[in-house]
Structures are given as structure tokens and as C-alpha cells.
Coordinates of C-alpha atoms and ligand atoms in Angstrom, one line a residue:
M213 CA 3.6 -52.0 -15.2
K214 CA 0.3 -51.6 -13.4
S215 CA -2.5 -52.0 -15.8
R216 CA -5.0 -49.0 -15.7
N217 CA -7.9 -51.7 -16.0
T218 CA -7.2 -53.2 -12.6
V219 CA -5.5 -50.4 -10.6
S220 CA -7.5 -47.5 -9.6
A221 CA -6.2 -44.3 -10.8
I222 CA -7.6 -42.4 -7.9
H223 CA -5.9 -42.5 -4.5
I224 CA -6.5 -40.6 -1.2
L225 CA -3.2 -38.1 -0.8
D226 CA -1.5 -39.1 2.7
Q227 CA -1.8 -36.9 5.5
A228 CA 1.7 -34.7 4.9
T229 CA 0.5 -33.8 1.4
V230 CA -3.0 -33.0 2.4
N231 CA -1.3 -30.6 5.2
Q232 CA 1.1 -28.9 2.5
I233 CA -2.0 -28.3 0.3
A234 CA -4.1 -26.7 2.8
A235 CA -1.0 -24.7 3.9
G236 CA -0.6 -23.2 0.8
E237 CA -3.9 -21.3 1.2
V238 CA -3.0 -19.8 4.6
V239 CA 0.8 -19.2 4.2
E240 CA 1.2 -17.4 0.7
R241 CA 4.8 -15.7 1.8
P242 CA 6.5 -14.7 4.6
A243 CA 4.1 -11.8 5.4
S244 CA 1.3 -14.3 5.8
V245 CA 3.3 -16.2 8.7
V246 CA 3.6 -12.5 10.3
K247 CA -0.1 -11.9 10.1
E248 CA -1.1 -15.3 11.4
L249 CA 1.3 -15.2 14.4
V250 CA 0.6 -11.7 15.4
E251 CA -3.2 -12.4 15.1
N252 CA -2.6 -15.3 17.4
A253 CA -0.9 -13.0 19.8
I254 CA -3.6 -10.6 19.9
D255 CA -6.2 -13.2 20.1
A256 CA -4.3 -14.1 23.5
G257 CA -4.6 -10.8 25.0
A258 CA -1.2 -9.5 24.5
R259 CA -0.7 -5.9 25.5
S260 CA 3.0 -5.8 23.8
I261 CA 4.0 -7.8 20.6
R262 CA 7.5 -8.0 19.2
I263 CA 8.4 -9.2 15.8
D264 CA 12.0 -10.0 14.7
I265 CA 13.0 -10.9 11.4
T266 CA 16.3 -12.0 10.3
S267 CA 17.6 -11.9 6.8
S268 CA 20.5 -12.4 4.5
A269 CA 21.0 -10.1 1.6
K270 CA 18.6 -12.3 -0.6
E271 CA 15.9 -13.9 1.8
I272 CA 14.2 -13.8 4.8
L273 CA 15.6 -16.4 7.2
S274 CA 13.9 -16.5 10.3
I275 CA 10.5 -14.9 12.0
R276 CA 10.2 -14.7 15.5
I277 CA 6.7 -13.3 17.1
I278 CA 6.9 -12.8 21.0
D279 CA 3.7 -12.0 22.8
D280 CA 2.7 -11.6 26.7
G281 CA -0.4 -12.9 26.1
S282 CA -2.4 -15.5 28.0
G283 CA 0.0 -18.5 26.9
M284 CA -0.6 -22.1 27.0
S285 CA -0.6 -25.3 28.9
P286 CA 2.0 -28.2 27.8
A287 CA -1.2 -30.0 26.5
D288 CA -2.4 -27.4 24.6
A289 CA 1.0 -26.2 23.3
V290 CA 1.0 -29.7 21.5
L291 CA -2.5 -29.7 20.2
A292 CA -2.2 -26.4 18.9
F293 CA -0.3 -27.6 15.9
T294 CA -3.2 -30.2 15.2
P295 CA -5.3 -29.0 12.1
H296 CA -8.3 -27.5 13.0
A297 CA -7.3 -27.3 16.5
T298 CA -8.8 -24.1 17.8
S299 CA -9.8 -22.7 21.3
K300 CA -11.8 -20.1 19.8
I301 CA -15.0 -21.7 18.5
S302 CA -16.4 -25.3 19.3
R303 CA -19.4 -25.0 16.9
I304 CA -21.1 -24.1 13.8
D305 CA -23.1 -21.2 15.4
D306 CA -20.3 -19.7 16.9
L307 CA -19.3 -18.3 13.4
H308 CA -21.8 -15.8 13.6
K309 CA -20.4 -14.0 16.7
I310 CA -16.6 -14.3 16.0
H311 CA -14.8 -11.8 18.3
T312 CA -11.4 -13.3 17.5
L313 CA -8.8 -12.8 14.7
G314 CA -8.5 -16.5 14.5
F315 CA -11.2 -19.4 14.4
R316 CA -10.0 -21.9 11.7
G317 CA -7.5 -23.5 13.8
E318 CA -5.4 -23.4 10.7
A319 CA -2.5 -21.3 11.1
L320 CA 0.0 -23.1 13.3
A321 CA -0.6 -26.4 11.6
S322 CA -0.2 -24.7 8.1
I323 CA 3.0 -22.7 9.0
A324 CA 4.5 -25.9 10.6
A325 CA 3.6 -27.9 7.7
V326 CA 6.2 -25.9 5.7
S327 CA 8.8 -24.7 8.1
R328 CA 10.5 -25.7 11.4
V329 CA 8.8 -24.0 14.2
T330 CA 10.0 -23.8 17.7
L331 CA 7.3 -22.9 20.4
T332 CA 7.8 -21.6 23.7
T333 CA 5.0 -20.8 26.1
R334 CA 4.1 -20.5 29.8
L335 CA 0.4 -19.6 31.0
R336 CA -0.1 -16.4 32.4
N337 CA -1.2 -15.8 36.1
A338 CA -1.3 -19.6 36.7
G339 CA 1.2 -19.6 39.0
E340 CA 3.6 -22.0 36.9
I341 CA 7.2 -21.4 37.3
I342 CA 8.4 -23.6 34.0
G343 CA 7.0 -23.3 30.6
T344 CA 6.8 -25.6 27.6
R345 CA 8.9 -26.1 24.3
V346 CA 7.7 -27.9 21.2
L347 CA 9.7 -28.5 18.0
V348 CA 8.0 -29.2 14.9
E349 CA 9.2 -29.9 11.6
G350 CA 7.5 -30.4 8.3
G351 CA 4.3 -30.9 10.4
Q352 CA 6.0 -33.5 12.6
I353 CA 6.6 -33.0 16.3
Q354 CA 10.1 -33.5 16.8
E355 CA 10.7 -32.8 20.7
T356 CA 8.6 -31.4 23.4
G357 CA 9.7 -30.6 26.8
E358 CA 10.0 -28.2 29.8
T359 CA 11.7 -24.9 29.5
G360 CA 12.2 -21.7 31.3
A361 CA 10.1 -19.1 29.5
P362 CA 8.5 -15.6 30.5
E363 CA 4.8 -15.6 30.8
G364 CA 3.1 -15.5 27.2
T365 CA 4.3 -17.2 24.0
S366 CA 7.0 -17.2 21.5
V367 CA 7.1 -18.8 18.1
L368 CA 10.0 -19.0 16.0
V369 CA 9.6 -19.8 12.3
E370 CA 12.7 -21.0 10.5
D371 CA 13.4 -22.7 6.9
L372 CA 10.1 -21.2 5.5
F373 CA 9.3 -23.3 2.4
Y374 CA 12.0 -25.3 2.7
N375 CA 9.8 -28.6 1.6
T376 CA 7.9 -26.6 -0.9
P377 CA 10.6 -25.4 -3.5
A378 CA 8.0 -24.2 -5.8
R379 CA 6.6 -21.8 -3.4
K380 CA 10.1 -20.8 -2.0
K381 CA 11.1 -19.9 -5.6
F382 CA 8.1 -17.9 -6.2
Q383 CA 9.4 -15.5 -3.3
K384 CA 10.0 -12.1 -4.7
S385 CA 13.4 -10.3 -3.2
K386 CA 13.6 -10.0 0.3
N387 CA 12.8 -6.2 0.1
T388 CA 9.7 -7.1 -1.6
E389 CA 8.7 -9.5 1.1
T390 CA 9.8 -7.1 3.9
A391 CA 7.4 -4.4 2.2
H392 CA 4.6 -6.7 2.4
I393 CA 5.3 -7.3 6.1
H394 CA 5.3 -3.7 6.8
A395 CA 2.0 -3.3 4.9
I396 CA 0.4 -6.1 7.0
L397 CA 1.6 -4.6 10.1
E398 CA 0.7 -1.2 9.5
G399 CA -2.9 -2.6 9.2
I400 CA -2.6 -4.5 12.3
C401 CA -1.0 -1.6 14.5
L402 CA -4.1 0.8 13.1
A403 CA -6.6 -1.7 14.2
H404 CA -5.2 -2.2 17.6
P405 CA -4.0 0.9 19.0
G406 CA -4.0 -0.3 22.4
I407 CA -1.2 -2.9 21.5
S408 CA 2.4 -2.0 21.6
F409 CA 4.0 -3.4 18.4
R410 CA 7.5 -3.5 17.7
L411 CA 9.3 -4.8 14.6
Y412 CA 12.7 -5.1 14.2
S413 CA 14.8 -6.4 11.3
N414 CA 18.3 -7.8 11.9
Q415 CA 17.9 -6.1 15.4
H416 CA 17.3 -2.8 14.0
E417 CA 14.0 -1.3 15.0
Q418 CA 11.7 -0.7 12.0
L419 CA 8.6 -0.1 13.1
V420 CA 7.3 0.8 16.9
T421 CA 4.0 1.9 18.4
D422 CA 3.3 2.5 21.9
R423 CA -0.1 1.7 23.5
S424 CA -2.4 4.3 23.5
S425 CA -6.2 4.7 23.5
R426 CA -5.9 7.4 20.6
I427 CA -5.5 5.7 16.9
L428 CA -4.1 9.3 16.3
D429 CA -1.0 8.4 18.0
T430 CA -0.8 5.2 16.3
I431 CA -1.2 7.2 12.8
A432 CA 1.5 9.7 14.0
R433 CA 3.8 6.6 14.8
I434 CA 3.7 4.9 11.5
Y435 CA 3.0 8.1 9.0
G436 CA 4.3 11.1 11.0
S437 CA 2.7 14.0 12.6
D438 CA 2.6 16.1 9.3
V439 CA -0.1 13.8 8.2
V440 CA -1.9 13.9 11.5
K441 CA -2.3 17.9 11.0
D442 CA -4.4 17.1 7.8
L443 CA -6.9 14.7 9.2
I444 CA -10.4 15.6 10.2
P445 CA -12.2 13.2 12.9
V446 CA -15.2 10.9 11.4
N447 CA -17.8 9.9 13.9
L448 CA -21.1 8.0 13.2
S449 CA -23.4 5.8 15.1
L450 CA -26.2 3.8 13.8
P451 CA -28.0 1.0 15.5
F452 CA -26.2 -1.6 13.8
M453 CA -23.0 0.2 13.1
K454 CA -20.5 2.6 14.4
I455 CA -17.9 4.5 12.6
S456 CA -15.1 6.3 13.8
G457 CA -11.5 7.4 12.8
Y458 CA -10.1 10.3 10.5
T459 CA -10.1 11.1 7.0
S460 CA -8.0 13.8 5.3
R461 CA -8.5 17.1 4.1
P462 CA -8.8 17.2 0.5
S463 CA -5.5 18.8 0.2
L464 CA -4.0 15.6 1.4
S465 CA -4.7 13.1 -1.0
R466 CA -3.0 10.3 -3.1
K467 CA -3.5 8.7 -6.6
D468 CA -3.7 5.3 -5.3
T469 CA -6.2 4.0 -2.2
S470 CA -3.2 2.3 -0.3
R471 CA -3.9 4.6 2.7
I472 CA -7.3 4.0 2.9
M473 CA -7.2 1.9 6.1
I474 CA -10.1 0.4 7.4
A475 CA -10.7 -2.1 10.6
I476 CA -14.0 -4.0 10.6
N477 CA -14.3 -5.2 14.0
Q478 CA -10.8 -4.6 14.8
R479 CA -9.6 -6.7 12.0
Y480 CA -7.8 -4.9 9.0
V481 CA -9.7 -5.5 5.7
S482 CA -9.2 -4.8 1.9
S483 CA -12.6 -4.1 0.9
T484 CA -13.4 -2.3 -2.3
L485 CA -16.8 -1.5 -1.6
V486 CA -15.8 0.3 1.6
T487 CA -12.9 2.0 0.0
G488 CA -15.2 3.0 -2.7
A489 CA -17.4 4.5 -0.4
V490 CA -15.0 6.6 1.4
R491 CA -13.9 8.1 -1.7
E492 CA -17.6 8.7 -2.9
G493 CA -18.0 11.1 0.4
Y494 CA -15.3 13.2 -1.4
G495 CA -17.5 14.0 -4.4
T496 CA -15.8 16.5 -6.5
L497 CA -13.9 17.8 -3.6
L498 CA -11.0 15.6 -5.1
A499 CA -9.6 15.5 -8.6
K500 CA -10.7 12.4 -10.7
E501 CA -8.4 9.7 -9.8
R502 CA -7.5 11.1 -6.4
F503 CA -7.9 9.4 -3.0
P504 CA -7.9 10.6 0.2
L505 CA -6.0 9.0 3.3
A506 CA -8.5 7.8 6.0
F507 CA -8.1 5.6 8.9
L508 CA -11.3 4.3 9.9
T509 CA -12.8 1.9 12.5
L510 CA -16.1 0.0 12.0
E511 CA -17.9 -1.6 14.6
I512 CA -20.6 -3.8 13.1
D513 CA -22.9 -6.5 14.8
T514 CA -20.9 -9.4 14.1
G515 CA -23.9 -11.1 12.8
L516 CA -23.3 -9.1 9.8
V517 CA -19.9 -9.7 8.9
D518 CA -19.0 -12.9 7.6
V519 CA -15.2 -13.4 7.6
N520 CA -15.3 -17.0 7.0
V521 CA -14.7 -16.4 3.2
H522 CA -11.1 -16.7 2.5
P523 CA -8.5 -18.6 4.3
T524 CA -6.8 -15.5 5.1
K525 CA -9.7 -13.6 6.4
K526 CA -8.7 -10.3 4.7
L527 CA -11.7 -10.5 2.7
V528 CA -15.1 -10.4 4.6
R529 CA -18.6 -10.5 3.3
L530 CA -20.8 -7.7 4.8
S531 CA -24.6 -8.2 5.0
R532 CA -26.6 -4.8 4.1
E533 CA -23.5 -4.0 2.2
N534 CA -25.2 -1.1 0.7
E535 CA -26.4 0.5 3.7
I536 CA -23.1 0.3 5.3
A537 CA -21.5 2.0 2.3
R538 CA -23.9 4.5 2.2
A539 CA -23.5 5.3 5.9
M540 CA -19.6 5.4 5.2
S541 CA -20.1 8.0 2.6
E542 CA -22.4 10.1 4.6
A543 CA -20.1 9.8 7.4
V544 CA -17.3 11.0 5.5
K545 CA -19.3 13.8 3.7
T546 CA -20.5 15.2 7.1
A547 CA -17.0 15.4 8.5
L548 CA -16.0 17.2 5.4
L549 CA -18.9 19.6 5.4
S550 CA -18.4 20.3 9.1
N551 CA -14.9 21.5 8.3
D552 CA -16.2 23.9 5.7
L553 CA -13.8 22.8 2.8
I554 CA -16.5 22.7 0.0
P555 CA -15.7 25.1 -2.7
D556 CA -18.7 26.4 -4.4
A557 CA -17.6 25.8 -7.8
A558 CA -20.1 23.8 -9.8
A559 CA -18.8 20.8 -11.6
P560 CA -17.6 21.8 -15.0
S561 CA -19.6 20.5 -17.9
Q562 CA -17.7 17.7 -19.5
I563 CA -17.6 17.2 -23.3
Y564 CA -15.3 14.8 -24.9
L565 CA -14.7 14.7 -28.6
E566 CA -13.0 12.0 -30.2
E567 CA -10.0 12.7 -32.0
S568 CA -10.5 11.4 -35.5
G569 CA -7.7 9.5 -37.1
S570 CA -5.5 9.0 -33.9
E571 CA -4.8 6.0 -32.1
T572 CA -7.3 4.8 -29.6
A573 CA -6.1 5.3 -26.3
T574 CA -5.6 2.6 -23.9
V575 CA -7.2 2.7 -20.5
P576 CA -5.3 5.7 -19.2
D577 CA -3.7 5.6 -15.8
P578 CA -3.6 8.7 -14.0
C579 CA -1.0 11.5 -14.6
Y580 CA 1.0 12.6 -11.7
D581 CA 0.9 16.4 -12.6
F582 CA -2.3 18.2 -13.2
T583 CA -2.1 21.7 -11.1
P584 CA -3.4 24.2 -13.0
T585 CA -2.6 27.3 -11.4
A586 CA -3.2 29.9 -14.0
P587 CA -6.7 31.7 -14.2
Y588 CA -9.1 30.5 -16.7
G589 CA -9.5 33.1 -19.7
I590 CA -8.0 33.1 -23.2
S591 CA -4.6 34.7 -22.9
E592 CA -3.1 36.2 -25.9
A593 CA 0.3 34.5 -24.8
L594 CA 2.0 37.7 -24.4
H595 CA 3.1 37.2 -21.3
A596 CA 6.7 36.8 -20.4
G597 CA 7.7 32.9 -20.4
T598 CA 9.2 31.6 -17.5
V599 CA 12.8 30.8 -17.5
M600 CA 11.8 27.4 -16.5
T601 CA 9.8 26.8 -19.5
D602 CA 12.5 27.9 -21.8
R603 CA 14.8 25.4 -20.1
Q604 CA 12.3 22.5 -20.3
L605 CA 12.0 23.5 -24.1
R606 CA 15.7 23.3 -24.5
Q607 CA 15.9 20.2 -22.9
T608 CA 13.7 18.3 -25.9
E609 CA 15.0 20.9 -28.8
L610 CA 16.2 19.3 -31.9
P611 CA 19.0 20.8 -34.2
T612 CA 17.7 23.9 -35.9
G613 CA 16.8 23.3 -39.4
M614 CA 15.7 19.9 -39.0
V615 CA 12.5 18.9 -40.4
P616 CA 10.2 15.8 -39.4
V617 CA 10.1 12.9 -41.8
D618 CA 6.5 11.6 -42.3
A619 CA 5.0 14.2 -39.8
K620 CA 1.7 13.2 -38.5
L621 CA 0.8 16.6 -37.8
P622 CA 0.0 19.7 -39.9
V623 CA 1.9 23.1 -39.4
M624 CA 0.2 25.4 -37.1
E625 CA -0.2 29.0 -36.2
V626 CA -0.9 29.7 -32.5
I627 CA -3.8 31.6 -31.7
G628 CA -3.5 32.1 -27.7
Q629 CA -3.5 29.9 -24.5
L630 CA -6.5 29.0 -22.5
G631 CA -6.0 29.3 -18.6
G632 CA -2.1 28.0 -18.9
I633 CA -3.4 24.7 -20.0
Y634 CA -4.1 24.6 -23.4
I635 CA -3.0 25.9 -26.4
L636 CA -5.3 27.2 -29.5
A637 CA -4.1 26.9 -32.7
T638 CA -5.0 26.5 -36.3
T639 CA -3.8 24.7 -39.5
D640 CA -3.3 25.8 -42.8
S641 CA -6.9 24.3 -43.8
G642 CA -8.7 26.4 -41.2
E643 CA -8.9 23.5 -38.4
L644 CA -8.8 24.4 -34.7
V645 CA -6.5 22.4 -32.8
I646 CA -6.7 22.6 -28.8
I647 CA -3.6 21.2 -27.6
D648 CA -2.9 20.1 -24.0
Q649 CA 0.4 21.4 -23.1
H650 CA 1.8 19.3 -20.9
A651 CA 0.5 15.9 -22.3
V652 CA 2.0 17.0 -25.6
H653 CA 5.4 17.7 -24.0
E654 CA 5.4 14.9 -21.8
R655 CA 4.9 12.9 -24.9
I656 CA 7.9 14.5 -26.6
L657 CA 10.0 14.1 -23.6
Y658 CA 8.8 10.1 -23.4
E659 CA 9.6 9.6 -26.8
Q660 CA 13.2 10.9 -26.6
V661 CA 14.0 9.1 -23.2
I662 CA 12.8 6.1 -24.8
A663 CA 14.9 6.4 -27.9
R664 CA 18.1 6.5 -26.1
T665 CA 19.6 3.4 -25.3
E666 CA 19.7 1.5 -21.9
G667 CA 22.4 2.9 -19.7
D668 CA 22.9 6.2 -22.0
H669 CA 21.3 8.6 -19.7
R670 CA 23.6 11.2 -18.9
S671 CA 23.0 12.4 -15.3
Q672 CA 23.7 15.9 -13.5
E673 CA 25.3 15.9 -10.0
L674 CA 23.2 17.9 -7.7
L675 CA 25.4 20.5 -5.9
V676 CA 23.6 19.5 -2.5
P677 CA 22.4 16.1 -2.6
V678 CA 18.4 16.0 -1.9
I679 CA 17.5 14.1 1.1
L680 CA 14.6 11.7 1.2
H681 CA 12.5 10.3 4.1
R682 CA 10.4 7.3 3.0
T683 CA 8.0 5.3 5.0
L684 CA 9.5 1.9 5.7
Q685 CA 7.3 0.2 3.1
E686 CA 8.7 2.7 0.6
T687 CA 12.0 2.3 1.8
A688 CA 12.0 -1.5 1.1
I689 CA 10.7 -0.8 -2.7
L690 CA 12.8 1.9 -3.3
R691 CA 16.0 0.2 -2.2
D692 CA 15.2 -2.5 -5.2
L693 CA 14.8 0.1 -7.5
I694 CA 18.3 2.0 -7.2
P695 CA 19.7 -0.1 -10.2
A696 CA 17.0 0.4 -12.5
L697 CA 17.2 4.1 -11.5
A698 CA 20.7 4.4 -12.1
Q699 CA 20.3 3.2 -15.3
E700 CA 18.1 5.8 -16.4
G701 CA 20.5 8.9 -14.7
F702 CA 19.1 9.0 -10.9
V703 CA 21.9 8.4 -8.5
L704 CA 20.4 7.3 -5.1
E705 CA 22.2 5.9 -2.2
E706 CA 20.8 4.7 1.2
F707 CA 21.8 6.9 3.9
G708 CA 20.8 5.4 7.3
R709 CA 17.5 4.3 8.2
D710 CA 14.4 5.4 5.9
T711 CA 16.6 7.8 4.4
F712 CA 18.1 8.2 1.0
L713 CA 20.5 10.5 -0.8
V714 CA 19.9 11.6 -4.3
R715 CA 23.2 12.8 -5.8
A716 CA 22.3 13.1 -9.3
I717 CA 19.3 13.1 -11.9
P718 CA 18.9 12.7 -15.3
V719 CA 19.7 15.7 -17.4
V720 CA 16.7 15.8 -19.1
L721 CA 15.0 17.0 -16.0
G722 CA 16.7 20.4 -16.2
K723 CA 17.9 22.6 -13.5
L724 CA 16.1 22.0 -10.6
E725 CA 14.3 24.8 -9.3
D726 CA 12.4 23.0 -6.9
T727 CA 13.8 20.1 -5.1
T728 CA 10.5 19.1 -4.1
M729 CA 10.1 17.5 -7.4
I730 CA 12.4 14.9 -6.7
D731 CA 10.5 13.6 -3.5
E732 CA 7.2 13.7 -5.7
M733 CA 9.0 11.7 -8.3
V734 CA 10.1 9.2 -5.9
S735 CA 6.5 8.9 -4.6
D736 CA 5.4 8.3 -8.0
L737 CA 7.9 5.6 -8.5
V738 CA 7.1 3.3 -5.2
S739 CA 3.7 4.2 -4.9
E740 CA 2.0 0.8 -5.1
E741 CA -0.1 1.9 -8.0
A742 CA 3.4 2.1 -9.8
V743 CA 4.7 -1.1 -8.2
R744 CA 2.1 -3.3 -10.1
S745 CA 2.9 -2.5 -13.4
V746 CA 5.5 -4.6 -14.9
N747 CA 8.0 -2.9 -16.6
T748 CA 10.4 -1.0 -14.3
R749 CA 11.9 0.9 -17.0
E750 CA 8.9 2.0 -18.7
R751 CA 7.5 3.4 -15.4
I752 CA 10.7 5.2 -14.8
T753 CA 10.3 6.7 -18.2
R754 CA 7.0 7.7 -17.7
V755 CA 7.6 9.3 -14.5
I756 CA 10.7 11.5 -15.8
A757 CA 8.4 12.3 -18.9
C758 CA 5.7 13.5 -16.7
R759 CA 7.5 15.3 -14.1
G760 CA 10.4 17.0 -16.6
A761 CA 7.3 18.1 -18.9
I762 CA 6.0 21.5 -18.7
K763 CA 3.0 21.7 -16.3
A764 CA -0.3 22.5 -16.7
G765 CA -1.1 25.9 -15.4
T766 CA 2.2 27.5 -16.9
V767 CA 1.8 30.7 -18.9
C768 CA 3.6 30.2 -22.1
T769 CA 4.6 32.9 -24.6
R770 CA 3.8 32.5 -28.5
E771 CA 7.4 31.6 -29.3
Q772 CA 7.3 28.8 -26.3
C773 CA 3.8 27.6 -27.8
L774 CA 5.6 27.3 -31.2
R775 CA 8.5 25.7 -30.2
L776 CA 6.3 22.8 -28.6
I777 CA 3.9 22.5 -31.5
H778 CA 7.3 22.1 -33.8
Q779 CA 8.6 19.6 -31.4
I780 CA 5.7 17.5 -31.1
R781 CA 5.4 17.4 -34.8
F782 CA 8.8 14.9 -34.7
A783 CA 6.8 12.4 -32.4
K784 CA 6.2 9.0 -33.8
N785 CA 2.8 9.1 -31.8
P786 CA 1.7 12.7 -31.0
F787 CA -2.0 11.9 -30.4
T788 CA -1.5 10.6 -26.9
C789 CA 0.5 11.1 -23.6
P790 CA 2.5 8.2 -22.1
H791 CA -0.7 7.7 -20.0
G792 CA -2.9 7.1 -22.9
R793 CA -4.8 10.3 -22.8
P794 CA -5.3 12.6 -25.9
T795 CA -2.7 15.4 -26.5
M796 CA -4.9 17.5 -28.8
L797 CA -8.2 17.8 -30.1
R798 CA -8.8 18.9 -33.7
F799 CA -12.0 20.6 -35.2
S800 CA -12.5 21.0 -38.7
R801 CA -14.7 23.7 -40.4
T802 CA -17.4 21.2 -41.0
D803 CA -17.3 19.9 -37.1
L804 CA -17.8 23.4 -36.2
D805 CA -20.4 24.1 -38.6
T806 CA -22.3 21.0 -37.4
M807 CA -21.8 21.8 -33.8
F808 CA -23.3 25.0 -34.7
K809 CA -26.0 23.9 -36.8
R810 CA -25.0 26.0 -39.7
T811 CA -25.4 22.9 -42.1
Ligands
LIG84 P1 -6.9 -20.3 15.5 O1 -5.9 -19.1 15.7 O2 -7.7 -20.2 14.1 O3 -7.5 -20.9 16.5 P2 -4.2 -21.2 15.1 O4 -3.7 -22.4 14.5 O5 -3.7 -19.9 14.7 O6 -5.7 -21.4 15.2 O7 -3.9 -21.5 16.7 C1 -4.3 -22.7 17.0 C2 -4.7 -22.6 19.0 O8 -3.6 -22.3 19.5 C3 -5.5 -21.2 19.1 O9 -6.9 -21.4 19.2 C4 -4.7 -20.9 20.5 O10 -5.9 -21.5 21.4 C5 -3.4 -21.6 20.6 N1 -2.4 -20.1 20.1 C6 -2.0 -19.9 19.0 N2 -1.1 -19.0 19.3 C7 -1.2 -18.8 20.6 C8 -0.4 -17.5 21.4 N3 0.3 -16.7 20.7 N4 -1.0 -17.7 22.6 C9 -1.9 -18.4 23.1 N5 -2.2 -19.2 22.3 C10 -2.2 -19.4 21.2
LIG85 MG1 -4.8 -18.3 14.5

């Protein structure tokens, strides 16, 4: 045995290990391979880039990127695999004026360190008739030789992560990985409308853009022409920066920032600063926790942008970032103003009062439903309640005569309803209770759905299946959710490309008056916000509760209000909705007297 006293504990890692560690920084997952190789093709001046993915049911098997760019000489084709070999910068000063997507010379070496790469390339316009083929495995060059090849470059990556089992195991399902590839490509396509991209998965066309000088064409190709109709142009020129692109009318919004696509100097970036600035431009034009869709291109002096912050280069550091953010907000605001969308209503004053004795709410996440339609004012709740509301209440009705054990709420009498949103009620002890009818019903529904054992969710067949069209990214996520959805009573099946048939829905959702509700529910489920949360069942339950509950803006009869209050008295936690927001506020006589300074 070696003695610790005589043998050094520190040793220098061999080159193969060093390369594998470095590779991990650049090549996190299959999507990073696509990103790096497509960026190389763009840097090589390609006008047309084709991406071919093959996969088994479980995993991605190969990735091939074919471009019609500059191609490489035989010598460069070999050199390209050496770590830190790049044709894009030669000295440190060049870092301040980078016009290419790559510059670190790491991608090809890193990818080849953890896979088997076959590179085929021929120089463009060089009169060469023969191309070069290089085969690299686990970082070792296995073969080089001449081959017939079209001008441009083709890189085939197989057996990704074969020699790094931990990373391989870490890969999510094939569908999740495919979704990541889509997301990355969408960003790249939007940053480069002048290049035609074609993505194929097992020979099926997935995403195609045509060469165009207008980003609107690219947006329409990826997100559909409906989206384009709701976009407003944004343009602003400053001495150090130019902003152009499109942002959505307030009528088109999302509950997350995933469609705020920003390219800085033709590089798709994720920057909370810039995203926040875009949102800021909307001010109160959008409800709290709603975000616009925006497709913006920034041209900033290269000296003000530091892209050398992270190996994946998706994060950038901006000098004068506050100025840039302010300009972004202004540009968006100006665009909105010139389109005359600002309503004159002043922001309502906001008074929040803590509900005494209730559980403290966790950080609330956005509720999917908040669309008041009824006019504001105290209504005596004499209006005829809609049949819809009756059905919804029946779904959560308990057997007559049942009384709540350990009720956490007192018996209440209804005073009236405010704006179709709030029920005003009073308790025996003279307290005033203001109840958010949607939040309360959501809580009731949520607890009932949770209480059922898994798989015991009755579903109702739809007479006519609902057809859903999703974006490709959403398709991949939705596909993964099908089994979990079935557990909760949703029967979905894939029906051709990007299309799903919904055959049955949970009984608790009642009779469907309006099938767009299904579409909205699915949007809620697949939106990235939702994908991030851990527990699929919880997520589905919340969406069912939210969509199945009586909407804000529904005028209810006194009897309906009473039924709702009766039902909430059975809840385990009647005080917050599943998103963590309060369901009701209670004001005792003393509270009111204090507020009116009667004491
Ligand atoms: P970087 O892009 O940072 O320079 P890479 O490892 O991605 O580093 O690529 C190394 C070099 O290989 C590039 O600088 C470029 O000269 C050459 N190269 C890579 N891909 C292509 C391609 N598709 N077409 C032409 N040249 C390429
Ligand atoms: Mg590169």
C-alpha cells in the first residue's frame, strides 16, 4: 500500500479526463449539441441548415446537422477537434468585437469527447472536387480520409454520452429532450430569419422556416398567423443601440415569459433584465402576472456586450444595462401608445388585510382564471343564476343533511354580490366576510379531487372529440402527460402531427358549454411554468380545480351564494385557494370601528 507520507495525494488529470470535464460545461444535453452545431453552421455563412434527429422510443440516437456554409479544408477539419481551436478569434482583444456565435473553440472538441462524431466537409467555391471525412470517438481521431461530399459541412453525432454514464442517465425522457431542442431552435430561427431551417425527427418534418428578410414570416411559420395578427411593431434607434421587432397587443398575453424572445446581436439570449424591461413597458395594460409575447432584436455595440460569461453563451453581460433596459421599456411603451390601447381607468387602490387566524399563504402562483365580466357595483343577487353555475355547484354538492365536522367557518348569511366576483356575507356575530367566489369554489373542487384515490376519476366521453393543435414543443410535453392525465379522467390521444384528440374529460368539469376551455386547460398544463413544478398530479388537480370552478365575473343568485358558502364549510383549509391566495377576508365589528376611528 502506498503511504500518504511519501506519495503525493495530488495528481494531474490525464487529457481525456480533462476534456470530459470541460465537455460537461458545454454539452449538458442533446439540445446543447444541436445549439453548438447549428451555431457553427451559421458562423460558416450557411443559408440553409438542416437538422436531423433520430430516436428510439426512449432516447435520442443521433443528431446530424447539414449546412451549405463555407466548409473546411482537410487540415482544418482535423484541427477543429482540438480543444481551443477556433478560426474566429486570435487574441484577447478580439473578445470585445465578436460578430460570430462561437469563439471559444470548445464545441467540437467537447462533443467529440463524449460521443462518436463523423464530420464530412468540402470547401465552398474553392474548386475542390473532393471532400474530407473525419471520424472521432471519445475525443480520439479514428480515421481521416477523402470522400465525395457536397459543399458545406455535415456533422453526425452518435452515441452521445456513451462514456459518461452519469450524464446519460440524467437525461430526461426523449420527449423532454426533443422539447428542449425545439425551444432552442425556435430562438435561433427568430434570431436568423435570413436562414432557412429544417428540423426532422425520424424523417418527419418538425419545424421549417424559409429564408426571409422579415422576422414576421418566421414568427408566422413557428407560432401561426393568428399570433402575427396581434403583434405591433417596435422600433427605436439610439446611438449605441437599435431595437426592432414586434410585441403583442395586451389582448394577447401569457402567464409566463416563455414567449418573450430576445436576440442580442443575432444571439438568442435569456436575460431577466431585458424580459423584465419588456413587461415593464406594459405597465397596467396587462394584469399582474401576465406577460406579453415579444420578438425583439437588439443591435448593441459589440463593446457593450460580454458574451464570454458562460460556456453556453446563452447568458450575456451588458454594460450600461440600466440604460438598455430603460430604452427597451420605452420602445415597447411607445409602440403600445401609438396603437391607442391604453384604457383611461386609473389603477385601483389596493388594500390588503391579513385574514386573522388563517394559514399563512405560501408564495401565490398565478391563477389561470381571472376574467371579470360583470359590471362593478353591489348587486342584490336577485339575478337569475346561470344554468352553468348550477351545474358547477352540483358537481361539488354534498348529500343533503350532511353537516361539517370541525367546521372552521361559521354559518353565514348572504348580503349580496359585488361585481360578480365577491360575495358579501355576514356571520351570527356580526362580522362582515368578503368571499372570492372563484377562489372558494376552486378550493372546494381541489380538495374533492385530491380526496379521490388515484385512478378513481370518472371521466365523461365527449360526444364530439375536441381537436387540439399545439406547437411542436408543447406537443412533446403533452405526449409525456397523457398517462398522468388518464389517471385523472382525461382521455387524450395523439392524432397526427401536432394534433391531439380529447375523447373524455373528468366528470367534475361538468357539461362543457364551451370547448375552448379544454384548450385553455391544456395550455395551462403544458406551459413551461407548469412544467417546472415537480408533482404532475398536483399540477393537473390544480388546473382541473381552477377551470372547473365558478368563474369570477359570474353573477350568482342568493341561493347559489348560500350553497357555495355551505360547501366551503366542509373544506379542510377554507382559507386559501390552491394557488395560495386568500379565499375570504373577515372584518369584525371592532375591525370596522377601528377603521372608521369610532374607538
Ligand atoms: P468555435 O465555434 O468556438 O470556433 P468549435 O469547436 O465550435 O469552436 O469549432 C471549431 C472551428 O471549426 C471553428 O472555429 C470553425 O473554424 C470550424 N467549424 C466548425 N463547424 C464548422 C462548420 N459547420 N462549417 C465550417 N467550419 C466549421
Ligand atoms: Mg462553435
